[in-house]
Amino acid sequence: VEASIPEPLREAWRKHSAAEFNTKEEFEKDLVRHIETTLARSMYNCDELAAYSGTALAFRDRLIIEWNKTQQRQTFKDQKRIYYLSLEFLMGRTLDNAMLNVGLKETARDGLSDLGFRIEDVINQEHDAALGNGGLGRLAACFLDSMATLNYPAWGYGLRYRYGIFKQEIVNGYQVEVPDYWLDNNPWEFPRHEITVDIQFYGNVKKYQDESGKIAHSWEDGEIVRAIAYDVPIPGYGTKTTNNLRLWSSKASSGEFDFQKFNAGDYESAVADQQRAETISAVLYPNDNLERGKELRLKQQYFWCAASLFDIIRRFKKTKRAWGEFPDQVAIQLNDTHPALAIVELQRILIDKEGLEWDEAWQIVTKTFGYTNHTVLPEALEKWSVPLMQNLLPRHLQIIYEINLFFLQSVEKRFPNDREILSRVSIIEESHPKMVRMAYLAIIGSHKVNGVAELHSDLLKTTLFKDFVKIYGPDRFTNVTNGITPRRWLHQANPRLSALIAEKLGSYDFLKDLTLLDKIEAFVDDKAFREEWAVIKRENKLRLAEHIKATTGYDVNPNALFDVQVKRIHEYKRQQLNIFGVIHRYLSIKAMSAEEKKKVVPRVSIFGGKAAPGYWMAKTIIHLINKVADVVNKDPEIGDLLKVIFIADYNVSKAEIICPASDLSEHISTAGTEGSGTSNMKFVLNGGLIIGTCDGANIEITREIGEQNIFLFGNLAEDVEDLRHKHFYGDFKLDPQLERVFDAIKDNMFGDKADFTALTSSIEEHGDYYLVSDDFNSYITTHEMVDEAFQNQEEWLAKSITSVARMGFFSMDRVTNEYADSIWNVEPLDVTEETD
Ligand code: GPK
């Protein structure tokens, strides 16, 4: 039977086609129906969680209807689509965003209120979807929001981890990791049990002659794991476009390969096989900016790349186009090198399965892919051991060698007198064991490579990928500075500020064109506007203060300067510099007379962030922050002048409370180490000022908002190498103020000094790789300037308003359009036009 219903019978379908709620009445009806039937609850036992689930189901129905129409329309029009491959999608909560994007939050608020609930309490029931570590995963989520909002036909492809990033608890000052059971009670995914792909691993490669006598290869035996699709609808803001995020889940296959291995009646081993298969999508690797070369991670990568490509090709084949048109229909963006195997997989399918010639296939491959690099840190660059890959993916390794051979031959032809260059640019590193350099594979297999901020992209061209610029010319390399979605990071996180701006501009159009924010600069001297602005900041600080009280028990003074650093804990991001600065402040206040203390600007230093479970130094930093908090917060000589807070389990939904509440936030990485940073943008967009180094997007933020509106400090990227070199040769003198801080630590002021020797000795004895001492004086002097500036609240307010007005450039919509024009060559598509 054809799956598609013949025309004469379609009338009945059209008549009964699912309807969307639009009014409060209709919403209430859907909500009550879901609570009473789908959830089997009633008004006698409906708690906030049930109200959340009912509301989510009502909105999900609505999204699914638009999602279906969007997919039909996109299929009918058959334009080029974007496929965004990312191992991480740090989505956070969905309900609030869905309500705002479809424009029915106020309707839901009224409806919920009629039925006895406060919408904020309902929203707070939702568990974050935390399928990511940090900036890279959040960028992918912002991309999805913008691509849908701008009506691009786009799909995200990722893995449906059973366990997302771990939940962080703080016990006696130490980080403890707890599993994240996010899938219980998650209404946003839509299982597609009928959409499966069988993925092969291990086995061996057979050479044979095909009918035409040509040498061909087939990959045989090994084991098969089944990929099952789970779809998540992605609604755009103020548009009907609802794109799809497809996440793959792994399951044992019941295919023939398994049967060979199954011992008849051996139930136990059958179950063990099942579990082994499910392990592939079981857990997100919790490392940020670090790759450790584990086999299971490689399995995850291939499983996801192969399933996604199969799906993309299946869709392409339905159109019956010639293979040469593939790059006109398909743009695949590689979010870092994690999906670089997709390059090899596409080449394999084209030559081994579809019978294309190598060169023709390779043309198609390179036109299809784009690669985004997110870091220059060497420990984050992926390399896979050749023996590991030989065992798991024998045919892919052969193809990688072939790609490398053709590439090196072309390089040799162009640079016949440069023997060195061949070993430098080879995909295979001649180490023991040999390693496959995934970044080189990604560059060679893509038509565009981009960095994520100007400085970062320049560093790629002048250092890491220098040889490739020589080989391919500068055009393959480009910059697209990151951005953030203003829907979540302004409208949703800071509804009052968004409303104030809308009132002044006459509409919410700025949420679709963030450059319109520049019009609020005209109100910088408007007294009523300024007062309102200040009131909103204060309310946001009160909201955070409540959260701090509820989670840590500490009272913080809302009039104090809220100084925030929230991001993954990493030595290069230098939370240690911040906490040493806090200790310096503490010691200084303690040394003051009562008179001097009166002039101190009260501060709350707020930290948050997870450490990778195996990253000892990062965990030590968390421990020190918590120990300093214990001492400082209980010191009667300090009172309200200084408080230190560590907010446990920093995630997207907490960021939505924290970003609007900062006066100052810290983006203080060693110059040249942070690709871009995106929380810097979130804080400024919410009216906070920032202290930062000349690194990543801080530089472009400064260019946009003006250097009088930012507190920059520290050494420049161009000086870092020299300083490190000097330290290495013993030319190192600990900054005297930092020495005073270390002395306090060594006096056991914050508990047993032995707990922190790794931290202090990495600076004093092991070369201070991250230049904490070199930047310390500049850092604390700049903080003194911050204190002074904060005392002039009127000027501070002017800086805050002016900065927000000039942040239009950092909209993710600008970013998405730049990728669309310069990398993907795709056009938006109106999904509201008739389909047939
Ligand atoms: C970069 F390489 C990586 C990584 O493994 N994880 C990650 O979150 C970040 N990133 C960069 O560190 C940030 O500077 C950048 O803003 C973000 O990716 C998005 O591009």
XYZ file of C-alpha atoms and ligand atoms in Angstrom, residues 134-137 139 288-290 336 338 374-375 380 452 482 572-573 674-678, ligand 1:
42
model
C 29.826 25.051 26.959
C 30.129 27.651 24.229
C 30.397 25.269 21.289
C 27.171 23.485 22.189
C 26.415 28.205 19.667
C 35.423 21.249 27.142
C 38.363 22.192 24.923
C 39.952 18.755 25.397
C 34.492 21.594 14.906
C 33.962 16.075 15.666
C 36.569 26.907 17.655
C 39.953 26.843 19.345
C 41.613 20.379 21.988
C 34.808 32.400 15.321
C 30.041 34.507 16.769
C 43.105 29.347 30.154
C 39.883 31.129 31.184
C 39.665 32.137 23.795
C 38.233 31.517 20.353
C 35.457 34.039 20.748
C 33.516 33.758 23.946
C 29.777 34.317 23.744
C 35.803 25.534 21.744
F 37.243 23.861 21.029
C 36.209 24.235 21.748
C 35.533 23.272 22.538
O 35.905 22.099 22.575
N 34.463 23.690 23.251
C 34.046 24.978 23.244
O 33.049 25.300 23.900
C 34.241 27.295 22.490
N 34.713 25.904 22.486
C 35.343 28.328 22.566
O 36.179 28.038 23.678
C 34.713 29.705 22.716
O 35.700 30.697 22.730
C 33.731 29.956 21.571
O 33.011 31.137 21.792
C 32.748 28.804 21.461
O 33.434 27.555 21.351
C 31.826 28.929 20.280
O 32.542 29.169 19.109
